[in-house]
Amino acid sequence: MKALKIILSLLLICHFAFAQKIARPINIITYNIRLNVASDGVNAWPNRKDQVKALVKFHDADILCVQEALPEQFDALLEDSGFDVVGVGRDDGKRKGEFSAVYFDKERFTKKEGGTFWLSETPDVPSKGWDAALNRVCSWARLYDNANKKEFLVFNTHYDHIGVKARIESAKLLKQKIQQIAPTLPVIFTGDLNVTPETEAISTIKSFLTDAKEVSKEPAYGPDGTFNAFDFNSDLKNRIDYIFVNKGFKVQKFAVLSDSKDKRYPSDHLPVFARLWF
């Protein structure tokens, strides 16, 4: 009997070890890629596009959440990428204006559902909320991970850069919507939130989600700040881009990636990276 218990214990240990071995992490990047405007000169999108795509590929992103992508940028990130995508233009709910899109590895993940809502008092239609200067959206996808046999949701947004009330109210709306759409499943929430960590617009999110940087098993890597303004000598103090998770995920690694080429950044923001496990 004692020998049988030992054998069963060993089998149980082997089972868990095997399960851990075959489980796969999810690498996610959130990245404000800076809209395509000719006035950026040498930093305009045509001069950065290949570098942005190379960065995403090098860091093995399974999921890429972007902000400020105009239609031509939205399309460029799909080309030769292996991604599928969820997202619409914020001005008409179709192709006009910036996208806050969610790209995902189309071989690994199966899209079960997805959509977009506006950060406003009328979230179901293209609209501008509160004291915001511009229309703002949150796009989301419910995905099935074929590697881990798990479902989860990704939400991606871009808060207004002017409206203080809009950012506060957007956070409240996001809390309501995320809890409504994903009451029980694992959740990832990303975005350029245009606010620093001590603000009310962040504390509202932290009332139900966790900042991935704060719970990373390994020490956070890279600078604290995420906004560089295309200035290679920037002090990188302003942290305004985030990845949050709920209890459905554990965070192995977190980084702000300061990749550059010839002393130029691929965008005026730095990408934020996390490696997650169910």
Short mmCIF file of C-alpha atoms in Angstrom, two decimals, residues 82-269:
data_model
loop_
_atom_site.label_atom_id
_atom_site.label_comp_id
_atom_site.label_asym_id
_atom_site.label_seq_id
_atom_site.Cartn_x
_atom_site.Cartn_y
_atom_site.Cartn_z
CA GLY A 82 0.83 36.25 -39.26
CA PHE A 83 -1.65 38.44 -37.36
CA ASP A 84 -5.39 38.83 -37.48
CA VAL A 85 -6.86 41.96 -35.94
CA VAL A 86 -9.86 43.56 -34.21
CA GLY A 87 -10.42 47.29 -34.47
CA VAL A 88 -12.22 50.14 -36.24
CA GLY A 89 -11.50 53.77 -37.00
CA ARG A 90 -12.64 55.96 -34.13
CA ASP A 91 -14.30 58.62 -36.30
CA ASP A 92 -16.87 56.48 -38.11
CA GLY A 93 -16.62 52.97 -36.64
CA LYS A 94 -15.18 51.77 -39.94
CA ARG A 95 -12.01 53.06 -41.58
CA LYS A 96 -11.88 56.75 -40.70
CA GLY A 97 -9.53 58.02 -38.02
CA GLU A 98 -7.16 56.34 -35.61
CA PHE A 99 -7.46 52.71 -34.51
CA SER A 100 -6.77 51.26 -31.06
CA ALA A 101 -6.41 47.81 -32.53
CA VAL A 102 -5.72 44.36 -31.09
CA TYR A 103 -3.54 42.15 -33.31
CA PHE A 104 -3.14 38.47 -32.48
CA ASP A 105 -1.32 35.42 -33.86
CA LYS A 106 -4.00 33.88 -36.08
CA GLU A 107 -2.52 30.38 -35.90
CA ARG A 108 -2.32 30.28 -32.12
CA PHE A 109 -5.51 32.16 -31.24
CA THR A 110 -9.08 31.78 -32.44
CA LYS A 111 -11.27 34.88 -32.22
CA LYS A 112 -14.55 34.07 -30.50
CA GLU A 113 -15.89 37.61 -30.32
CA GLY A 114 -14.74 41.19 -30.58
CA GLY A 115 -15.88 44.76 -30.76
CA THR A 116 -15.30 48.43 -30.10
CA PHE A 117 -16.97 50.97 -27.85
CA TRP A 118 -16.44 54.71 -27.51
CA LEU A 119 -15.20 56.42 -24.36
CA SER A 120 -18.21 58.68 -24.03
CA GLU A 121 -21.72 58.98 -22.64
CA THR A 122 -22.92 57.17 -25.80
CA PRO A 123 -20.41 54.29 -26.08
CA ASP A 124 -22.25 52.36 -28.78
CA VAL A 125 -21.84 55.01 -31.50
CA PRO A 126 -18.93 57.16 -32.74
CA SER A 127 -18.81 60.01 -30.24
CA LYS A 128 -16.67 62.31 -28.12
CA GLY A 129 -17.09 62.15 -24.37
CA TRP A 130 -17.14 64.74 -21.57
CA ASP A 131 -14.34 67.33 -22.01
CA ALA A 132 -12.32 65.23 -24.49
CA ALA A 133 -10.72 66.90 -27.48
CA LEU A 134 -11.19 63.87 -29.74
CA ASN A 135 -13.17 60.67 -30.19
CA ARG A 136 -11.63 57.83 -28.18
CA VAL A 137 -12.29 54.10 -28.40
CA CYS A 138 -11.61 50.78 -26.72
CA SER A 139 -11.35 47.73 -28.98
CA TRP A 140 -11.50 44.25 -27.50
CA ALA A 141 -11.22 40.61 -28.48
CA ARG A 142 -12.26 37.38 -26.79
CA LEU A 143 -9.68 34.80 -27.86
CA TYR A 144 -9.23 31.07 -27.49
CA ASP A 145 -5.61 30.04 -26.94
CA ASN A 146 -5.18 26.83 -28.91
CA ALA A 147 -1.86 26.14 -27.16
CA ASN A 148 -3.17 26.37 -23.59
CA LYS A 149 -6.83 25.53 -24.27
CA LYS A 150 -7.98 28.67 -22.49
CA GLU A 151 -10.24 31.62 -23.31
CA PHE A 152 -9.36 35.17 -22.32
CA LEU A 153 -10.04 38.78 -23.29
CA VAL A 154 -7.86 41.67 -24.40
CA PHE A 155 -9.01 45.31 -24.14
CA ASN A 156 -6.98 48.13 -25.69
CA THR A 157 -7.59 51.88 -25.48
CA HIS A 158 -6.19 55.40 -25.73
CA TYR A 159 -7.42 58.02 -23.24
CA ASP A 160 -7.85 61.61 -24.31
CA HIS A 161 -4.77 63.83 -24.05
CA ILE A 162 -6.66 66.99 -23.01
CA GLY A 163 -9.78 66.18 -21.01
CA VAL A 164 -9.09 65.50 -17.32
CA LYS A 165 -12.73 64.64 -16.67
CA ALA A 166 -12.77 62.49 -19.82
CA ARG A 167 -9.89 60.39 -18.52
CA ILE A 168 -11.55 59.92 -15.13
CA GLU A 169 -14.92 59.05 -16.65
CA SER A 170 -13.30 56.82 -19.28
CA ALA A 171 -11.73 54.75 -16.50
CA LYS A 172 -15.13 54.35 -14.83
CA LEU A 173 -16.73 53.33 -18.12
CA LEU A 174 -13.94 50.86 -18.84
CA LYS A 175 -14.37 49.25 -15.44
CA GLN A 176 -18.08 48.86 -16.10
CA LYS A 177 -17.63 47.51 -19.62
CA ILE A 178 -14.79 45.09 -18.81
CA GLN A 179 -16.71 43.63 -15.88
CA GLN A 180 -19.81 43.35 -18.06
CA ILE A 181 -18.07 41.72 -21.06
CA ALA A 182 -15.64 39.57 -19.05
CA PRO A 183 -17.15 38.78 -15.64
CA THR A 184 -15.20 35.53 -15.11
CA LEU A 185 -12.51 35.09 -17.78
CA PRO A 186 -8.84 36.13 -17.63
CA VAL A 187 -8.40 39.74 -18.78
CA ILE A 188 -5.58 41.85 -20.22
CA PHE A 189 -6.10 45.61 -20.45
CA THR A 190 -3.58 47.79 -22.28
CA GLY A 191 -3.29 51.33 -23.49
CA ASP A 192 -1.80 54.75 -23.74
CA LEU A 193 -3.68 56.28 -20.83
CA ASN A 194 -2.08 59.75 -21.00
CA VAL A 195 -1.78 59.87 -17.21
CA THR A 196 0.88 58.95 -14.67
CA PRO A 197 0.41 56.21 -12.05
CA GLU A 198 -0.72 58.38 -9.11
CA THR A 199 -3.84 59.73 -10.86
CA GLU A 200 -7.50 58.90 -10.30
CA ALA A 201 -7.80 57.57 -13.85
CA ILE A 202 -5.26 54.88 -12.89
CA SER A 203 -6.53 54.16 -9.38
CA THR A 204 -9.96 53.36 -10.83
CA ILE A 205 -8.41 50.70 -13.06
CA LYS A 206 -6.31 49.38 -10.17
CA SER A 207 -9.49 48.94 -8.13
CA PHE A 208 -10.24 45.82 -10.17
CA LEU A 209 -7.09 45.04 -12.20
CA THR A 210 -3.39 44.80 -11.33
CA ASP A 211 -0.52 46.75 -12.88
CA ALA A 212 1.66 44.10 -14.57
CA LYS A 213 4.81 46.00 -13.60
CA GLU A 214 3.98 45.71 -9.92
CA VAL A 215 3.47 41.93 -9.91
CA SER A 216 6.15 40.78 -12.35
CA LYS A 217 8.00 37.72 -11.00
CA GLU A 218 11.22 39.05 -12.48
CA PRO A 219 12.36 42.63 -11.83
CA ALA A 220 10.93 45.18 -14.28
CA TYR A 221 13.36 45.87 -17.13
CA GLY A 222 14.08 49.14 -18.92
CA PRO A 223 13.31 52.79 -18.11
CA ASP A 224 10.37 53.91 -15.98
CA GLY A 225 9.01 56.34 -18.54
CA THR A 226 7.30 55.42 -21.81
CA PHE A 227 7.11 58.75 -23.67
CA ASN A 228 10.21 59.96 -25.51
CA ALA A 229 8.86 62.63 -27.94
CA PHE A 230 11.38 61.35 -30.55
CA ASP A 231 14.11 62.81 -28.33
CA PHE A 232 16.94 60.32 -27.96
CA ASN A 233 18.21 62.28 -24.94
CA SER A 234 14.85 62.23 -23.18
CA ASP A 235 14.95 61.53 -19.42
CA LEU A 236 12.08 59.02 -19.94
CA LYS A 237 10.31 59.95 -16.70
CA ASN A 238 6.72 60.06 -17.92
CA ARG A 239 5.04 56.67 -17.62
CA ILE A 240 1.73 56.82 -19.48
CA ASP A 241 1.52 53.41 -21.25
CA TYR A 242 0.34 50.37 -19.31
CA ILE A 243 -0.49 46.68 -19.19
CA PHE A 244 -2.97 45.49 -16.55
CA VAL A 245 -4.22 41.97 -15.81
CA ASN A 246 -6.76 40.32 -13.54
CA LYS A 247 -6.20 37.25 -11.37
CA GLY A 248 -6.48 34.98 -14.39
CA PHE A 249 -2.87 35.78 -15.32
CA LYS A 250 0.54 35.65 -13.68
CA VAL A 251 3.23 38.02 -14.93
CA GLN A 252 6.65 36.50 -15.50
CA LYS A 253 8.36 39.49 -17.12
CA PHE A 254 7.66 43.18 -17.64
CA ALA A 255 9.68 45.65 -19.68
CA VAL A 256 9.67 49.08 -21.25
CA LEU A 257 11.63 48.51 -24.45
CA SER A 258 14.03 51.29 -25.40
CA ASP A 259 15.03 49.75 -28.74
CA SER A 260 16.51 52.26 -31.18
CA LYS A 261 18.46 52.48 -34.42
CA ASP A 262 21.01 55.14 -35.33
CA LYS A 263 19.95 57.08 -32.22
CA ARG A 264 16.33 57.21 -33.34
CA TYR A 265 13.31 55.63 -31.72
CA PRO A 266 10.67 53.87 -33.88
CA SER A 267 7.93 55.98 -32.25
CA ASP A 268 7.50 58.87 -29.82
CA HIS A 269 6.42 56.28 -27.24
#
